[in-house]
């Protein structure tokens, strides 16, 4: 209180006292006592002299006339106005009560004195109804006339009438009256009897009015103490606040390694309570908080809200619980206002924009953040707003919806004492609205400590060693430690409580013979728990059978998607570095890659020709690897960075699908832009003609696959370093098994090498994308697409004539030679050859209806006559293919001649070939470098040469397998263009990855607890 205000009060006290019969000794003593509460002892004399001076001057001016003069009235108004400008509303109410208290010393409630107090109330803007309640509280001693909803009487007999509340207690004399001043949430207490009653360990004086502050307790001569929470609960009982019963029954929690985190915890609380959780480091405070909030599953026991088990029936408690962890839950790229705005949008479905704006601004004003609402939050390392403001904003995210039960972990850590008190005041105010709040707190100040209605103290190992009133906790442990003055819980002179006393007693160490502390504790945790259970018995809160109160009103799934999308987009746009790097990264990599490999071995000159650039296949493959890399890097931290926010929003029952789709929409859009920029730069430098969309869609598809793969990693691992270490581990297998760097024929046979694509390569997106682009680049470029079908038939017939039929003839001759052999090895070769011949000639006879086939291949009599007949059939087929080849070859020559029948057309033909067909790519897809042109795999002859011209046969509805560089793929008996089929495969993989992402399959797999038990040594 300032010097100016204190002087004004002395004047006001003097004016009141001089009315009627003047100053009495008891009134003078009250003024002295009042000053002792406000000032150091050396200053009391100065102000008591000042008061005496004011009182003496007024006596001289008034003479014998003891009534309020006009001059006094003017002076009273002036004094009250000076006070009014300097004090908060709470302080003004306290000053008004002190004026009443002064008059109550001799109970001289005369007209003049009451008129002065009435004037002060008007100037202080205290409502008429509250003023009447204060007056009734102090003046009225007749219980039958105490009819006021703002009053509570504690006594033996209920003599009250009407709306006055009553609590029965075994008082020997008099009664206690408690006043609630609703506008400022203050409670005042007075006692009318002569029994020894203690408020927080201090004896009550029946002439005084006491502030019944948060955390206070009244110890009566008989019966249980009256706690602050009991009083608040009594006033709330008739209000519209939803009823709550929060019960914890025999709660135990074990960590995955088997260690016990909590043991046999039992609690019971109702609405409108502030419950503190304290304990040494590692005692289980945060574990208890997380278990009560439903974030951790207890090993045994139950947590009940209105008889609903929150761990077994989560649906029934949706929106009931709020959680504020110690860490920040803020979106750092958004402003203070935007953080709250999007939080509100996800909570209040039916609110208009104006209503949301009004609610957000009101909360910001209540928290003192309104003036800084347009500042970006920033990170703790790159501070834009202070730590206290960050903490208040964290709390605001929950305050804006005001859940019925709120769990807060270390709300004051890292804050100044002033900020800490502001935060606790906000939480305390919530309890006045009927909210139940649990707070883990480490080292509270006296004022904060006394704000709690109940205190839970945990000891090392998860033992609960105290549960009850905070101030009484000090007395409980002092008594257990046999200390003197154990009946006093707070300082007699200043009223402060020192919570450290409790932990000094709990953790006290044994002293050895040399006076040094040992590592052994005087009292073990289990002993403190046993004392607690013996001395303090749990008082069960009245059960509420109503459904748990929830005001959850979340938007539809689509609207949630829109809100998440806008929020995520805005956070990314506000991060300039993120936008610039991601937009420049793709074209920069494309330029570096394309510029370096823009090489040509042009036999006709030094000018660059696409046809002779041997680096086109590597460019295609590296483009795919770059797409994988970009897709992974932009998504790998997305969910990991939001993990804390998702933890808070999990209590809102928001749609995980809407959240994931918003992430995917942003990432896919970014990947689309990155792929477009990459193709525009890279393809332009390398002069790849007419394939821009084909390249863009393939790279975009690959990036989208990588996006969802990155989101899976982001959702499954707990450290950013781990996530980024994994990226090379994911990309390198894609490079090795992509089909470009290493031939599948030359891979380790354990991997599945040979003439087929290994199964493991089929789960690599790079393999499908690379094959799709190479096939499409060769097959559908502007030059090749005109002759592709003709060349395909030509290649097929050439293969039959040059490799296939000679190989069958070779097998028939070898079989003829082996016929009649009796050794096992010879017979095995003979049988194998027969199977191949039957299989292949059977297929060939079905393909060629123009050549008659009148032999029964199913007969077991495969002798020399049968072989000779089949050799003759081979000659007929060879003649047939020779005729077809000549016909197709003439058709091809005619087409090519038509394209070159003039000098201009010939030049255009050459230019078209130079700009669209790449020689090295052609050699690769034709597999010209392979030594084996045809191979035997199981009982089949497999074409190795010209895979790009070889259409695979359908081998079953679900058999998608085919050779690498096939021009078409088959599944379900249908044929698809390779590019379309391969893109579909990658999108199918992306869909599977989305399903694993939605259900967090990878995270659950990684968190499996393998309980491996090793045999004990004997």
mmCIF file of C-alpha atoms in Angstrom, residues 659-813:
data_model
loop_
_atom_site.group_PDB
_atom_site.id
_atom_site.type_symbol
_atom_site.label_atom_id
_atom_site.label_comp_id
_atom_site.label_asym_id
_atom_site.label_seq_id
_atom_site.Cartn_x
_atom_site.Cartn_y
_atom_site.Cartn_z
ATOM 1 C CA UNK A 659 -5.336 -33.651 -39.329
ATOM 2 C CA UNK A 660 -3.404 -36.105 -41.504
ATOM 3 C CA UNK A 661 -5.216 -35.085 -44.686
ATOM 4 C CA UNK A 662 -4.390 -31.438 -43.987
ATOM 5 C CA UNK A 663 -0.715 -32.357 -43.626
ATOM 6 C CA UNK A 664 -0.836 -34.456 -46.778
ATOM 7 C CA UNK A 665 -2.587 -31.697 -48.744
ATOM 8 C CA UNK A 666 0.114 -29.179 -47.806
ATOM 9 C CA UNK A 667 2.967 -31.599 -48.494
ATOM 10 C CA UNK A 668 1.507 -32.835 -51.781
ATOM 11 C CA UNK A 669 1.021 -29.239 -52.923
ATOM 12 C CA UNK A 670 4.607 -28.415 -52.046
ATOM 13 C CA UNK A 671 5.828 -31.580 -53.786
ATOM 14 C CA UNK A 672 3.816 -30.674 -56.882
ATOM 15 C CA UNK A 673 5.527 -27.278 -57.045
ATOM 16 C CA UNK A 674 8.971 -28.748 -56.349
ATOM 17 C CA UNK A 675 8.514 -31.429 -59.028
ATOM 18 C CA UNK A 676 7.321 -28.830 -61.542
ATOM 19 C CA UNK A 677 10.324 -26.564 -60.910
ATOM 20 C CA UNK A 678 12.720 -29.515 -61.089
ATOM 21 C CA UNK A 679 11.338 -30.727 -64.428
ATOM 22 C CA UNK A 680 11.203 -27.257 -65.932
ATOM 23 C CA UNK A 681 14.867 -26.583 -65.135
ATOM 24 C CA UNK A 682 16.372 -30.058 -65.598
ATOM 25 C CA UNK A 683 14.500 -31.092 -68.749
ATOM 26 C CA UNK A 684 15.102 -27.694 -70.347
ATOM 27 C CA UNK A 685 18.870 -27.905 -69.863
ATOM 28 C CA UNK A 686 19.018 -31.481 -71.174
ATOM 29 C CA UNK A 687 16.531 -30.680 -73.955
ATOM 30 C CA UNK A 688 14.121 -33.498 -73.143
ATOM 31 C CA UNK A 689 11.252 -32.872 -75.554
ATOM 32 C CA UNK A 690 7.527 -33.387 -75.012
ATOM 33 C CA UNK A 691 7.781 -35.318 -71.768
ATOM 34 C CA UNK A 692 7.259 -32.576 -69.191
ATOM 35 C CA UNK A 693 3.968 -33.889 -67.785
ATOM 36 C CA UNK A 694 5.192 -37.488 -67.809
ATOM 37 C CA UNK A 695 8.302 -36.545 -65.828
ATOM 38 C CA UNK A 696 6.391 -34.205 -63.524
ATOM 39 C CA UNK A 697 3.731 -36.747 -62.617
ATOM 40 C CA UNK A 698 6.298 -39.504 -62.008
ATOM 41 C CA UNK A 699 8.436 -37.273 -59.788
ATOM 42 C CA UNK A 700 5.351 -35.891 -58.033
ATOM 43 C CA UNK A 701 4.071 -39.429 -57.392
ATOM 44 C CA UNK A 702 7.454 -40.455 -55.994
ATOM 45 C CA UNK A 703 7.585 -37.379 -53.757
ATOM 46 C CA UNK A 704 4.077 -38.081 -52.452
ATOM 47 C CA UNK A 705 5.134 -41.616 -51.567
ATOM 48 C CA UNK A 706 8.143 -40.147 -49.742
ATOM 49 C CA UNK A 707 5.887 -37.590 -48.020
ATOM 50 C CA UNK A 708 3.734 -40.281 -46.438
ATOM 51 C CA UNK A 709 6.765 -42.427 -45.638
ATOM 52 C CA UNK A 710 8.283 -39.388 -43.906
ATOM 53 C CA UNK A 711 5.076 -38.803 -41.956
ATOM 54 C CA UNK A 712 5.227 -42.414 -40.717
ATOM 55 C CA UNK A 713 8.772 -41.830 -39.472
ATOM 56 C CA UNK A 714 7.799 -38.488 -37.977
ATOM 57 C CA UNK A 715 4.942 -40.098 -36.040
ATOM 58 C CA UNK A 716 7.018 -43.012 -34.754
ATOM 59 C CA UNK A 717 10.328 -41.684 -33.436
ATOM 60 C CA UNK A 718 11.034 -39.413 -30.483
ATOM 61 C CA UNK A 719 14.056 -37.423 -31.654
ATOM 62 C CA UNK A 720 14.732 -35.273 -34.695
ATOM 63 C CA UNK A 721 18.295 -36.651 -34.887
ATOM 64 C CA UNK A 722 16.948 -40.203 -35.157
ATOM 65 C CA UNK A 723 14.568 -39.151 -37.902
ATOM 66 C CA UNK A 724 17.274 -37.575 -40.040
ATOM 67 C CA UNK A 725 19.653 -40.488 -39.477
ATOM 68 C CA UNK A 726 16.956 -42.748 -40.921
ATOM 69 C CA UNK A 727 16.644 -40.820 -44.199
ATOM 70 C CA UNK A 728 19.877 -42.241 -45.731
ATOM 71 C CA UNK A 729 18.876 -45.705 -44.530
ATOM 72 C CA UNK A 730 15.637 -45.345 -46.480
ATOM 73 C CA UNK A 731 17.121 -43.812 -49.633
ATOM 74 C CA UNK A 732 20.159 -46.078 -50.130
ATOM 75 C CA UNK A 733 18.111 -49.304 -50.590
ATOM 76 C CA UNK A 734 16.005 -47.384 -53.115
ATOM 77 C CA UNK A 735 19.199 -46.547 -55.007
ATOM 78 C CA UNK A 736 20.632 -50.072 -54.866
ATOM 79 C CA UNK A 737 17.375 -51.810 -55.838
ATOM 80 C CA UNK A 738 16.085 -49.157 -58.218
ATOM 81 C CA UNK A 739 17.275 -51.031 -61.314
ATOM 82 C CA UNK A 740 19.611 -48.312 -62.617
ATOM 83 C CA UNK A 741 22.839 -48.506 -60.623
ATOM 84 C CA UNK A 742 23.067 -52.299 -60.494
ATOM 85 C CA UNK A 743 21.623 -54.872 -62.872
ATOM 86 C CA UNK A 744 19.177 -57.239 -61.223
ATOM 87 C CA UNK A 745 21.013 -60.103 -62.956
ATOM 88 C CA UNK A 746 24.152 -59.364 -60.944
ATOM 89 C CA UNK A 747 22.723 -59.098 -57.442
ATOM 90 C CA UNK A 748 23.408 -61.527 -54.627
ATOM 91 C CA UNK A 749 21.338 -64.652 -55.234
ATOM 92 C CA UNK A 750 20.134 -64.502 -51.608
ATOM 93 C CA UNK A 751 18.448 -61.203 -52.501
ATOM 94 C CA UNK A 752 16.811 -62.810 -55.506
ATOM 95 C CA UNK A 753 19.174 -61.915 -58.322
ATOM 96 C CA UNK A 754 18.987 -63.519 -61.721
ATOM 97 C CA UNK A 755 16.930 -62.759 -64.791
ATOM 98 C CA UNK A 756 13.865 -61.662 -62.773
ATOM 99 C CA UNK A 757 13.149 -58.590 -60.660
ATOM 100 C CA UNK A 758 13.774 -59.543 -57.006
ATOM 101 C CA UNK A 759 10.698 -59.494 -54.764
ATOM 102 C CA UNK A 760 12.437 -57.043 -52.425
ATOM 103 C CA UNK A 761 12.872 -54.609 -55.327
ATOM 104 C CA UNK A 762 9.115 -54.645 -55.871
ATOM 105 C CA UNK A 763 8.621 -52.696 -52.620
ATOM 106 C CA UNK A 764 10.978 -49.943 -53.792
ATOM 107 C CA UNK A 765 9.215 -46.925 -55.248
ATOM 108 C CA UNK A 766 12.392 -45.980 -57.142
ATOM 109 C CA UNK A 767 12.240 -49.263 -59.110
ATOM 110 C CA UNK A 768 8.672 -48.588 -60.317
ATOM 111 C CA UNK A 769 9.303 -44.912 -61.065
ATOM 112 C CA UNK A 770 12.557 -45.534 -62.927
ATOM 113 C CA UNK A 771 11.066 -48.310 -65.046
ATOM 114 C CA UNK A 772 8.016 -46.177 -65.801
ATOM 115 C CA UNK A 773 10.043 -43.184 -66.981
ATOM 116 C CA UNK A 774 12.584 -45.143 -69.026
ATOM 117 C CA UNK A 775 9.892 -47.175 -70.767
ATOM 118 C CA UNK A 776 7.770 -44.094 -71.402
ATOM 119 C CA UNK A 777 10.779 -42.063 -72.604
ATOM 120 C CA UNK A 778 11.655 -44.768 -75.135
ATOM 121 C CA UNK A 779 8.210 -45.967 -76.128
ATOM 122 C CA UNK A 780 6.238 -42.733 -76.405
ATOM 123 C CA UNK A 781 8.725 -40.092 -77.434
ATOM 124 C CA UNK A 782 7.731 -38.184 -80.575
ATOM 125 C CA UNK A 783 10.075 -40.231 -82.774
ATOM 126 C CA UNK A 784 9.680 -43.771 -81.444
ATOM 127 C CA UNK A 785 5.896 -43.783 -80.992
ATOM 128 C CA UNK A 786 5.449 -43.788 -84.812
ATOM 129 C CA UNK A 787 7.264 -47.088 -85.297
ATOM 130 C CA UNK A 788 7.082 -48.737 -81.868
ATOM 131 C CA UNK A 789 4.383 -51.327 -82.672
ATOM 132 C CA UNK A 790 6.062 -52.308 -85.957
ATOM 133 C CA UNK A 791 9.450 -52.640 -84.269
ATOM 134 C CA UNK A 792 7.860 -54.649 -81.455
ATOM 135 C CA UNK A 793 6.500 -57.216 -83.914
ATOM 136 C CA UNK A 794 9.791 -57.212 -85.784
ATOM 137 C CA UNK A 795 11.703 -57.817 -82.524
ATOM 138 C CA UNK A 796 9.333 -60.588 -81.451
ATOM 139 C CA UNK A 797 9.733 -62.463 -84.778
ATOM 140 C CA UNK A 798 13.452 -61.887 -84.830
ATOM 141 C CA UNK A 799 13.686 -63.358 -81.332
ATOM 142 C CA UNK A 800 11.702 -66.392 -82.431
ATOM 143 C CA UNK A 801 13.856 -66.961 -85.485
ATOM 144 C CA UNK A 802 17.265 -66.228 -83.997
ATOM 145 C CA UNK A 803 17.001 -67.450 -80.388
ATOM 146 C CA UNK A 804 13.756 -69.192 -79.513
ATOM 147 C CA UNK A 805 13.343 -71.794 -82.283
ATOM 148 C CA UNK A 806 17.054 -72.653 -82.372
ATOM 149 C CA UNK A 807 16.960 -73.154 -78.607
ATOM 150 C CA UNK A 808 13.979 -75.510 -78.891
ATOM 151 C CA UNK A 809 15.711 -77.403 -81.675
ATOM 152 C CA UNK A 810 18.798 -77.671 -79.515
ATOM 153 C CA UNK A 811 16.727 -79.072 -76.658
ATOM 154 C CA UNK A 812 14.985 -81.569 -78.977
ATOM 155 C CA UNK A 813 18.311 -82.823 -80.344
#
